[in-house]
Amino acid sequence: MANITWKPEGRSDVVAEVRDGCTLMEAAVAHSVPGIFGDCGGALACATCHVVVAEEWLAATGRPGPDEDEILDMVEAGRRPNSRLSCQIRAHADLDGLVLHVPVSPA
Amino acid sequence: MHPRTVVVGAGQAAVALIARLRALDADRRITLVGDEPVLPYQRPPLSKDYLKGELAADGLSLRPRDWFEAQGVELRLGRSAVAIDREAKTLALDDGAAIGYDHLALCLGSEPRRLPAAAGGSLAGVHVLRRMADATALRPALAGASRVLIVGGGYLGLEVAAAVSGAGRAVTVLEAAPRLLHRVAAAPTSDYFRDLHRRHGVRVLEGLGLVALSGPDRVERAILSDGSELAIDLVLVGIGTAPVVDLAARAGLTVEDGIAVDERCRTSDPSILAAGDCTSFPHAGDRIRLESVQNAIAQGETAAATLCGLESPYRPKPWFWSNQYDVRLQIAGLCKGYDATLVRPGKRPGSQSVWYFRKSSLIAVDAMNDPATYMIGRKLVDAGINPHKSDLANLDFSINSLITC
């Protein structure tokens, strides 16, 4: 299990206990986190689960793979240095306490 | 009492509709009726990771059960809707219950076309793949099948071929049209996937029809239109789907190759909306049907907005994907009606994109192992930006420059 905090821009934080193996996109959708939709279910086709990982968590979450990296270059809200697609991060004990910022796309 | 919306059909469109409806209106009563005894789930993995045994059934759920509880959604799963009484505004279920509604949302999806019984379509060992139960039945059947015939070279058939080939199994894909994917893609994309499947040992037969399947009770042989025969253990029929319209048609709603809706997902009855694969809707002076996750979600959300009195007409921005072996195909736009194509090699080995034009306007991009081009293609199609073919043909030209200026 990992305790995860989502910080959607301009909205209240969402905190949830996420079981190991579950992707952080699935967990966000299950808890109705604003700004995370996960339309394609994790197939790297929709780019609707963009999060920004807090600096101190970068080592634990790892780096984007090549396909994710190319998609992140074009996300609606604009790529930040620590941007990830949360469908590509799976919960595990080392992520307990993780904080994710959820950027909002310009309307 | 707060008004009650009854959603019939429990797939992707239904869940998108419910999520948006609840976000817009905290009080409305919502009931979801679905004829499968499981929580709403994702269909795309059924022909990919789920079929390969790499994903468990509970990993398919679109939302956990407690999400529906938290949203105050009453679930009636494992129940079919049998009739709509538009006068009384009630929906009759197969257990005899009648549910009153203020609004009804039909999210009934589509169902696979089957081979007629006269052509052997009812023999044991002949499968379709649409529902979780289909995939759950297919998995153990495949374990004992060393010769598999896939009828239909569309995306479903090709994904299944990729999932089941290897391990000494002989897999044949049979396509009656002159080439694979002929209805949904141009020749360069067909060529790409033909080569891919042949490299993986799949036999690809194009321009050949199926006359009949035969066997005493289980399928044993396929007879093809050139008179040849194939010995087989298992058949997957992937020859397209038809929209589920019976319930709507019997209720007297207008049906035109799908339940006819307008751009706000309203049917011919002001109290009844429809969303997803089961609908046909106006698009570019035509009426079209789109079978995709993107369309299901966008129409579901549009229907929710309409229910709440918002003016939010649906303008489709289609996208689609398919995974086969180590190839990720991503499609932006809709290639229907294209009159020219251009092939652009990608940066990685084996990657490429196919650009579709109609009257010099860019309408779609197929990207194979080229996510960057897919994302750029989406932006260009959505924004109506038309790159010059001569620029695209020049590999030194940066397609990023098309969206940054």
Coordinates of C-alpha atoms in Angstrom, one line a residue:
Chain A
M1 CA 0.0 0.0 0.0
A2 CA 1.1 3.6 -0.6
N3 CA -0.5 6.8 0.6
I4 CA -0.7 9.1 -2.4
T5 CA -1.7 12.8 -2.4
W6 CA -2.9 14.5 -5.6
K7 CA -2.8 18.3 -5.8
P8 CA -5.0 19.4 -8.7
E9 CA -4.3 23.1 -9.6
G10 CA -7.0 25.3 -8.0
R11 CA -8.8 22.4 -6.4
S12 CA -8.7 20.5 -3.1
D13 CA -6.2 17.8 -2.5
V14 CA -7.2 14.2 -2.8
V15 CA -5.5 11.6 -0.6
A16 CA -5.9 7.9 -1.0
E17 CA -4.4 4.6 0.0
V18 CA -3.4 2.8 -3.2
R19 CA -2.8 -0.9 -3.3
D20 CA 0.4 -2.3 -4.8
G21 CA 0.4 -2.9 -8.5
C22 CA -2.5 -0.4 -9.2
T23 CA -1.4 2.4 -11.6
L24 CA -1.7 5.9 -10.2
M25 CA -4.0 6.8 -13.1
E26 CA -6.4 4.0 -12.1
A27 CA -6.3 5.2 -8.5
A28 CA -6.9 8.8 -9.4
V29 CA -9.9 7.9 -11.6
A30 CA -11.3 5.7 -8.8
H31 CA -11.1 8.7 -6.5
S32 CA -12.4 11.2 -9.0
V33 CA -9.2 13.3 -9.0
P34 CA -10.0 16.5 -11.0
G35 CA -8.0 16.7 -14.2
I36 CA -7.1 13.0 -14.5
F37 CA -9.3 11.0 -16.9
G38 CA -7.3 8.0 -18.2
D39 CA -9.5 7.7 -21.2
C40 CA -7.4 5.0 -23.0
G41 CA -7.0 2.9 -19.8
G42 CA -3.2 3.1 -19.8
A43 CA -2.5 2.4 -23.5
L44 CA -0.5 5.6 -24.0
A45 CA -3.0 6.9 -26.5
C46 CA -4.9 9.7 -24.8
A47 CA -2.4 11.7 -22.6
T48 CA -5.2 12.5 -20.1
C49 CA -3.4 11.4 -16.9
H50 CA -0.6 14.0 -16.8
V51 CA 1.0 14.6 -13.3
V52 CA 4.1 16.4 -12.1
V53 CA 6.1 14.5 -9.5
A54 CA 7.4 16.4 -6.5
E55 CA 11.2 16.8 -6.8
E56 CA 12.1 14.6 -3.9
W57 CA 10.1 11.7 -5.3
L58 CA 11.8 11.5 -8.7
A59 CA 14.2 8.7 -7.7
A60 CA 11.4 6.5 -6.4
T61 CA 9.0 7.0 -9.4
G62 CA 11.7 6.5 -12.1
R63 CA 11.9 8.1 -15.5
P64 CA 9.5 8.0 -18.5
G65 CA 10.0 5.3 -21.1
P66 CA 10.6 6.3 -24.8
D67 CA 6.9 6.3 -25.9
E68 CA 5.8 8.1 -22.8
D69 CA 8.6 10.6 -23.2
E70 CA 7.5 11.5 -26.8
I71 CA 3.8 11.9 -25.6
L72 CA 4.8 14.1 -22.7
D73 CA 6.4 16.6 -25.1
M74 CA 2.9 17.3 -26.5
V75 CA 0.6 17.2 -23.4
E76 CA -2.1 19.9 -23.3
A77 CA -0.9 21.6 -20.1
G78 CA 2.7 21.8 -21.3
R79 CA 5.5 19.6 -20.2
R80 CA 7.3 20.4 -16.9
P81 CA 10.7 19.0 -15.9
N82 CA 9.1 16.3 -13.7
S83 CA 6.1 15.5 -15.9
R84 CA 4.8 11.9 -16.0
L85 CA 1.8 10.0 -17.4
S86 CA 0.4 8.5 -14.2
C87 CA -0.8 5.3 -16.1
Q88 CA 2.9 4.4 -16.3
I89 CA 3.6 4.5 -12.5
R90 CA 2.5 1.6 -10.4
A91 CA 2.0 1.9 -6.6
H92 CA 4.4 0.1 -4.3
A93 CA 5.6 0.6 -0.7
D94 CA 8.4 2.9 -1.8
L95 CA 5.9 5.4 -3.0
D96 CA 4.2 5.7 0.4
G97 CA 3.8 9.5 0.9
L98 CA 4.1 10.5 -2.8
V99 CA 2.8 13.9 -3.8
L100 CA 1.6 14.5 -7.3
H101 CA 0.7 17.9 -8.8
V102 CA -2.1 17.8 -11.4
P103 CA -1.6 20.5 -14.0
V104 CA -4.7 22.1 -15.6
S105 CA -4.8 22.6 -19.3
P106 CA -5.3 26.2 -20.5
A107 CA -9.0 26.4 -21.5
Chain B
M1 CA -38.2 13.8 -5.5
H2 CA -35.2 14.6 -7.6
P3 CA -35.5 13.6 -11.3
R4 CA -34.3 10.1 -12.2
T5 CA -32.0 9.2 -15.1
V6 CA -31.8 5.6 -16.1
V7 CA -28.8 4.6 -18.1
V8 CA -29.1 1.4 -20.1
G9 CA -26.0 -0.5 -21.1
A10 CA -23.0 -0.5 -18.8
G11 CA -19.9 0.2 -21.0
Q12 CA -17.5 3.1 -21.5
A13 CA -20.2 5.6 -22.7
A14 CA -22.4 4.9 -19.7
V15 CA -19.6 5.4 -17.2
A16 CA -18.5 8.6 -18.9
L17 CA -22.1 9.9 -18.8
I18 CA -22.5 9.0 -15.2
A19 CA -19.2 10.6 -14.1
R20 CA -20.0 13.8 -15.9
L21 CA -23.7 13.9 -14.8
R22 CA -22.8 13.5 -11.2
A23 CA -20.1 16.2 -11.5
L24 CA -22.8 18.6 -12.9
D25 CA -25.7 17.6 -10.6
A26 CA -25.2 16.2 -7.1
D27 CA -28.9 15.4 -6.5
R28 CA -30.2 13.6 -9.6
R29 CA -31.1 9.9 -9.0
I30 CA -29.1 7.7 -11.3
T31 CA -29.7 4.0 -12.1
L32 CA -27.5 1.9 -14.3
V33 CA -28.9 -1.2 -16.0
G34 CA -26.4 -3.6 -17.6
D35 CA -27.0 -7.1 -19.0
E36 CA -23.6 -8.5 -17.9
P37 CA -23.2 -9.5 -14.2
V38 CA -20.0 -7.5 -13.8
L39 CA -19.0 -3.9 -13.1
P40 CA -18.5 -1.8 -16.2
Y41 CA -15.2 -2.7 -17.8
Q42 CA -12.8 -1.8 -20.6
R43 CA -13.2 -3.7 -23.8
P44 CA -9.9 -2.9 -25.6
P45 CA -7.7 -5.2 -23.5
L46 CA -10.0 -8.2 -24.2
S47 CA -8.2 -8.7 -27.5
K48 CA -4.8 -7.8 -26.1
D49 CA -3.4 -8.2 -22.6
Y50 CA -6.5 -9.9 -21.1
L51 CA -6.4 -12.5 -23.9
K52 CA -2.7 -13.1 -23.3
G53 CA -3.5 -13.7 -19.6
E54 CA -1.4 -10.6 -18.6
L55 CA -4.3 -8.8 -17.0
A56 CA -6.8 -10.1 -14.5
A57 CA -10.6 -9.6 -14.8
D58 CA -10.8 -7.0 -12.0
G59 CA -8.0 -5.0 -13.7
L60 CA -10.5 -4.3 -16.5
S61 CA -13.1 -2.5 -14.3
L62 CA -13.6 1.1 -15.3
R63 CA -14.4 2.1 -11.7
P64 CA -14.4 0.1 -8.5
R65 CA -17.7 -0.8 -6.9
D66 CA -17.3 1.8 -4.1
W67 CA -17.0 4.5 -6.7
F68 CA -20.6 3.8 -7.8
E69 CA -21.7 3.8 -4.2
A70 CA -19.9 7.1 -3.5
Q71 CA -21.6 8.6 -6.6
G72 CA -25.0 7.4 -5.4
V73 CA -25.6 5.2 -8.5
E74 CA -28.0 2.4 -8.1
L75 CA -26.6 -0.7 -10.0
R76 CA -28.9 -3.2 -11.7
L77 CA -26.3 -5.5 -13.3
G78 CA -27.0 -8.8 -14.9
R79 CA -30.4 -7.5 -16.0
S80 CA -31.6 -6.8 -19.6
A81 CA -33.9 -4.1 -20.6
V82 CA -36.7 -5.6 -22.6
A83 CA -39.1 -2.7 -23.5
I84 CA -39.5 1.1 -23.2
D85 CA -42.9 2.5 -22.5
R86 CA -42.5 6.1 -23.7
E87 CA -46.0 7.1 -22.5
A88 CA -45.6 5.9 -19.0
K89 CA -41.9 6.6 -19.0
T90 CA -40.9 3.2 -17.7
L91 CA -38.3 0.7 -18.6
A92 CA -39.2 -2.9 -18.3
L93 CA -36.5 -5.4 -17.3
D94 CA -36.2 -9.1 -17.9
D95 CA -37.0 -9.9 -14.2
G96 CA -40.4 -8.2 -14.5
A97 CA -39.4 -4.9 -12.8
A98 CA -40.4 -1.6 -14.4
I99 CA -38.2 1.4 -13.6
G100 CA -39.7 4.8 -13.9
Y101 CA -37.5 7.5 -15.5
D102 CA -37.5 11.2 -16.2
H103 CA -34.7 10.7 -18.7
L104 CA -33.4 7.5 -20.3
A105 CA -29.9 7.2 -21.7
L106 CA -29.3 4.4 -24.2
C107 CA -25.6 3.3 -24.1
L108 CA -26.2 -0.1 -25.6
G109 CA -23.0 -0.5 -27.7
S110 CA -22.6 -2.8 -30.6
E111 CA -22.6 -6.6 -31.1
P112 CA -20.4 -8.7 -33.2
R113 CA -21.6 -9.8 -36.6
R114 CA -21.7 -13.6 -36.7
L115 CA -21.4 -16.2 -39.5
P116 CA -24.8 -17.7 -40.4
A117 CA -25.5 -21.2 -39.0
A118 CA -25.8 -22.4 -42.6
A119 CA -22.1 -21.5 -43.1
G120 CA -21.1 -23.3 -39.9
G121 CA -21.3 -20.3 -37.6
S122 CA -22.9 -22.3 -34.8
L123 CA -20.3 -25.1 -34.7
A124 CA -18.4 -25.6 -31.4
G125 CA -15.0 -23.9 -31.7
V126 CA -16.3 -20.9 -33.5
H127 CA -15.9 -17.7 -31.4
V128 CA -16.6 -14.0 -31.4
L129 CA -14.9 -11.5 -29.1
R130 CA -16.9 -8.6 -27.7
R131 CA -17.7 -9.3 -24.1
M132 CA -15.6 -10.3 -21.1
A133 CA -17.4 -13.7 -21.2
D134 CA -16.3 -14.2 -24.8
A135 CA -12.7 -13.6 -23.9
T136 CA -13.0 -15.8 -20.8
A137 CA -14.3 -18.6 -23.0
L138 CA -11.7 -18.0 -25.7
R139 CA -8.6 -18.3 -23.4
P140 CA -9.0 -22.0 -22.4
A141 CA -10.2 -22.9 -25.9
L142 CA -7.0 -21.5 -27.4
A143 CA -4.9 -23.6 -25.0
G144 CA -5.9 -26.7 -26.9
A145 CA -5.9 -25.2 -30.4
S146 CA -2.8 -25.5 -32.6
R147 CA -4.5 -24.3 -35.8
V148 CA -6.4 -21.1 -35.5
L149 CA -8.3 -19.3 -38.3
I150 CA -9.2 -15.7 -37.9
V151 CA -12.0 -14.6 -40.2
G152 CA -11.6 -10.9 -40.9
G153 CA -8.4 -8.8 -41.2
G154 CA -9.6 -5.8 -39.3
Y155 CA -8.1 -4.5 -36.0
L156 CA -9.8 -7.0 -33.8
G157 CA -8.7 -10.0 -35.9
L158 CA -5.1 -8.7 -36.2
E159 CA -4.8 -8.0 -32.5
V160 CA -6.0 -11.5 -31.7
A161 CA -3.6 -12.9 -34.3
A162 CA -0.8 -11.1 -32.5
A163 CA -1.9 -12.3 -29.1
V164 CA -2.2 -16.0 -30.0
S165 CA 0.5 -16.6 -32.6
G166 CA 3.8 -18.1 -31.6
A167 CA 4.2 -21.1 -29.3
G168 CA 4.0 -23.5 -32.3
R169 CA 0.5 -22.4 -33.2
A170 CA -0.4 -22.0 -36.8
V171 CA -2.5 -18.9 -37.2
T172 CA -4.2 -17.8 -40.5
V173 CA -5.9 -14.5 -41.1
L174 CA -8.5 -14.5 -43.9
E175 CA -9.6 -11.3 -45.4
A176 CA -12.2 -11.2 -48.2
A177 CA -11.3 -7.7 -49.4
P178 CA -8.1 -7.3 -51.5
R179 CA -6.1 -6.2 -48.4
L180 CA -6.1 -6.2 -44.6
L181 CA -7.7 -3.1 -42.9
H182 CA -9.2 -2.0 -46.2
R183 CA -12.2 -0.4 -44.6
V184 CA -10.2 1.6 -42.0
A185 CA -6.8 2.4 -43.5
A186 CA -4.9 3.1 -46.7
A187 CA -2.7 0.6 -48.5
P188 CA 0.6 1.6 -46.8
T189 CA -0.8 0.8 -43.4
S190 CA -2.2 -2.5 -44.7
D191 CA 1.2 -3.3 -46.1
Y192 CA 3.0 -2.5 -42.9
F193 CA 0.7 -4.8 -40.9
R194 CA 0.8 -7.6 -43.5
D195 CA 4.6 -7.6 -43.3
L196 CA 4.6 -7.5 -39.5
H197 CA 2.3 -10.5 -39.2
R198 CA 4.2 -12.5 -41.8
R199 CA 7.4 -11.8 -39.9
H200 CA 5.7 -13.4 -36.9
G201 CA 4.8 -16.5 -38.8
V202 CA 1.1 -15.6 -39.4
R203 CA -0.3 -16.7 -42.7
V204 CA -2.2 -13.8 -44.3
L205 CA -4.7 -14.6 -47.0
E206 CA -6.3 -11.6 -48.7
G207 CA -8.9 -11.4 -51.5
L208 CA -10.2 -14.8 -50.4
G209 CA -13.6 -15.4 -48.9
L210 CA -14.9 -18.0 -46.5
V211 CA -17.5 -20.3 -48.1
A212 CA -18.2 -22.4 -45.0
L213 CA -16.9 -24.0 -41.9
S214 CA -17.5 -27.6 -41.4
G215 CA -17.2 -30.4 -38.9
P216 CA -19.3 -33.0 -37.2
D217 CA -20.1 -30.8 -34.2
R218 CA -16.8 -29.1 -33.7
V219 CA -15.3 -27.1 -36.5
E220 CA -12.6 -29.0 -38.3
R221 CA -12.3 -27.4 -41.8
A222 CA -12.7 -24.1 -43.5
I223 CA -13.6 -24.1 -47.2
L224 CA -12.4 -21.0 -49.0
S225 CA -13.7 -19.2 -52.1
D226 CA -10.8 -20.6 -54.3
G227 CA -12.0 -24.1 -53.4
S228 CA -9.1 -24.8 -51.1
E229 CA -9.6 -26.2 -47.6
L230 CA -7.9 -25.5 -44.3
A231 CA -7.7 -27.9 -41.4
I232 CA -8.5 -25.9 -38.2
D233 CA -9.2 -26.4 -34.5
L234 CA -10.6 -22.9 -33.6
V235 CA -12.1 -20.0 -35.4
L236 CA -12.4 -16.4 -34.3
V237 CA -14.9 -14.4 -36.3
G238 CA -13.9 -10.7 -36.5
I239 CA -16.1 -9.3 -39.3
G240 CA -17.3 -6.1 -37.7
T241 CA -20.1 -5.1 -35.4
A242 CA -23.6 -3.9 -35.7
P243 CA -25.1 -1.2 -33.4
V244 CA -27.6 -2.5 -30.8
V245 CA -30.9 -0.8 -31.8
D246 CA -33.7 -3.4 -31.1
L247 CA -34.9 -1.8 -27.9
A248 CA -35.0 1.7 -29.5
A249 CA -36.6 0.5 -32.7
R250 CA -39.3 -1.4 -30.8
A251 CA -40.0 1.8 -28.9
G252 CA -40.5 3.6 -32.2
L253 CA -37.3 5.8 -31.9
T254 CA -35.7 6.8 -35.2
V255 CA -33.0 4.4 -36.3
E256 CA -30.7 5.1 -39.2
D257 CA -27.7 2.7 -39.1
G258 CA -27.7 3.2 -35.3
I259 CA -30.0 5.0 -33.0
A260 CA -30.3 8.4 -34.6
V261 CA -29.1 11.3 -32.4
D262 CA -28.4 14.9 -32.9
E263 CA -25.1 16.6 -32.0
R264 CA -26.3 16.9 -28.4
C265 CA -27.1 13.1 -28.2
R266 CA -30.9 13.5 -28.3
T267 CA -33.0 10.8 -29.9
S268 CA -36.3 11.5 -31.6
D269 CA -37.9 11.4 -28.1
P270 CA -37.0 14.4 -26.0
S271 CA -36.8 12.3 -22.8
I272 CA -34.4 9.8 -24.3
L273 CA -30.7 10.3 -25.2
A274 CA -28.2 7.9 -26.6
A275 CA -24.4 7.7 -26.7
G276 CA -21.6 5.5 -27.9
D277 CA -21.4 2.7 -30.5
C278 CA -25.2 2.3 -30.7
T279 CA -25.7 5.8 -32.2
S280 CA -25.4 7.5 -35.6
F281 CA -24.8 11.2 -35.5
P282 CA -24.5 14.1 -37.9
H283 CA -20.9 14.8 -39.1
A284 CA -19.7 17.0 -41.9
G285 CA -23.0 16.9 -43.8
D286 CA -23.3 13.2 -43.4
R287 CA -24.5 10.8 -40.7
I288 CA -21.8 8.5 -39.3
R289 CA -21.2 5.9 -36.7
L290 CA -18.0 5.7 -34.7
E291 CA -17.0 2.6 -32.8
S292 CA -14.3 3.8 -30.4
V293 CA -13.5 4.6 -26.8
Q294 CA -13.0 8.2 -27.8
N295 CA -16.5 8.5 -29.2
A296 CA -18.1 6.6 -26.3
I297 CA -16.6 8.9 -23.8
A298 CA -17.2 12.2 -25.7
Q299 CA -20.8 11.3 -26.5
G300 CA -21.4 10.1 -22.9
E301 CA -20.2 13.5 -21.6
T302 CA -22.2 15.3 -24.2
A303 CA -25.4 13.5 -23.2
A304 CA -24.7 14.4 -19.5
A305 CA -24.3 18.1 -20.4
T306 CA -27.5 18.0 -22.4
L307 CA -29.4 16.4 -19.5
C308 CA -28.3 19.3 -17.4
G309 CA -29.5 21.9 -19.9
L310 CA -26.0 22.8 -21.1
E311 CA -25.5 23.7 -24.8
S312 CA -22.5 21.5 -25.6
P313 CA -22.7 20.1 -29.1
Y314 CA -20.4 17.2 -29.9
R315 CA -17.6 17.9 -32.4
P316 CA -15.7 14.6 -32.7
K317 CA -12.0 14.6 -32.4
P318 CA -11.4 11.0 -33.1
W319 CA -8.4 9.0 -31.9
F320 CA -7.8 5.3 -31.8
W321 CA -5.1 2.8 -31.0
S322 CA -4.1 -0.8 -31.6
N323 CA -1.2 -2.8 -30.2
Q324 CA 0.2 -5.8 -32.1
Y325 CA 3.4 -7.5 -31.1
D326 CA 5.9 -4.7 -30.4
V327 CA 4.1 -2.2 -32.6
R328 CA 2.0 0.6 -31.1
L329 CA -0.4 2.0 -33.7
Q330 CA -1.9 5.4 -32.8
I331 CA -4.5 7.1 -35.1
A332 CA -5.5 10.7 -35.0
G333 CA -8.6 11.8 -37.0
L334 CA -10.8 9.9 -39.3
C335 CA -9.5 8.8 -42.7
K336 CA -13.0 8.2 -44.3
G337 CA -13.1 9.8 -47.7
Y338 CA -9.4 10.3 -48.2
D339 CA -8.1 11.0 -51.7
A340 CA -4.4 11.1 -51.1
T341 CA -1.8 9.7 -48.7
L342 CA 1.8 10.3 -47.8
V343 CA 4.2 8.0 -46.0
R344 CA 6.8 9.5 -43.7
P345 CA 9.4 7.2 -42.1
G346 CA 9.9 7.8 -38.3
K347 CA 13.0 8.3 -36.4
R348 CA 13.1 4.8 -34.8
P349 CA 13.8 1.7 -36.8
G350 CA 10.5 0.3 -38.2
S351 CA 8.5 3.4 -37.3
Q352 CA 6.5 5.3 -39.9
S353 CA 3.4 7.5 -40.2
V354 CA 0.7 7.6 -42.9
W355 CA -0.9 11.0 -43.5
Y356 CA -4.4 11.2 -45.1
F357 CA -5.7 14.1 -47.1
R358 CA -9.1 15.0 -48.6
K359 CA -8.9 17.9 -51.1
S360 CA -5.5 18.8 -49.6
S361 CA -6.9 19.0 -46.1
L362 CA -5.2 16.8 -43.5
I363 CA -7.9 14.5 -42.1
A364 CA -6.0 11.7 -40.3
V365 CA -2.6 10.3 -39.3
D366 CA -1.7 6.6 -38.6
A367 CA 1.5 6.5 -36.5
M368 CA 3.3 3.2 -36.1
N369 CA 5.8 3.3 -33.1
D370 CA 5.9 7.0 -33.6
P371 CA 4.0 8.6 -30.6
A372 CA 5.5 12.1 -31.3
T373 CA 4.0 12.2 -34.8
Y374 CA 0.7 10.9 -33.4
M375 CA 0.5 13.7 -30.9
I376 CA 1.4 16.3 -33.5
G377 CA -1.1 14.8 -35.9
R378 CA -3.8 15.1 -33.3
K379 CA -3.1 18.7 -32.8
L380 CA -2.9 19.5 -36.6
V381 CA -6.2 17.6 -37.3
D382 CA -8.0 19.2 -34.4
A383 CA -6.8 22.7 -35.3
G384 CA -7.4 22.3 -39.0
I385 CA -3.8 23.0 -39.9
N386 CA -2.8 21.6 -43.3
P387 CA 0.9 20.8 -43.8
H388 CA 2.3 20.7 -47.3
K389 CA 2.9 17.3 -48.7
S390 CA 6.3 18.5 -50.0
D391 CA 7.3 19.5 -46.4
L392 CA 6.2 16.1 -45.0
A393 CA 8.1 14.3 -47.7
N394 CA 11.3 16.1 -46.6
L395 CA 12.8 14.1 -43.7
D396 CA 14.8 17.1 -42.7
F397 CA 11.6 19.1 -42.1
S398 CA 10.6 19.3 -38.4
I399 CA 6.9 18.6 -38.1
N400 CA 7.0 20.2 -34.6
S401 CA 7.4 23.5 -36.4
L402 CA 3.9 23.1 -37.7
I403 CA 2.3 23.6 -34.3
T404 CA 4.7 26.0 -32.7
C405 CA 4.3 28.8 -35.2

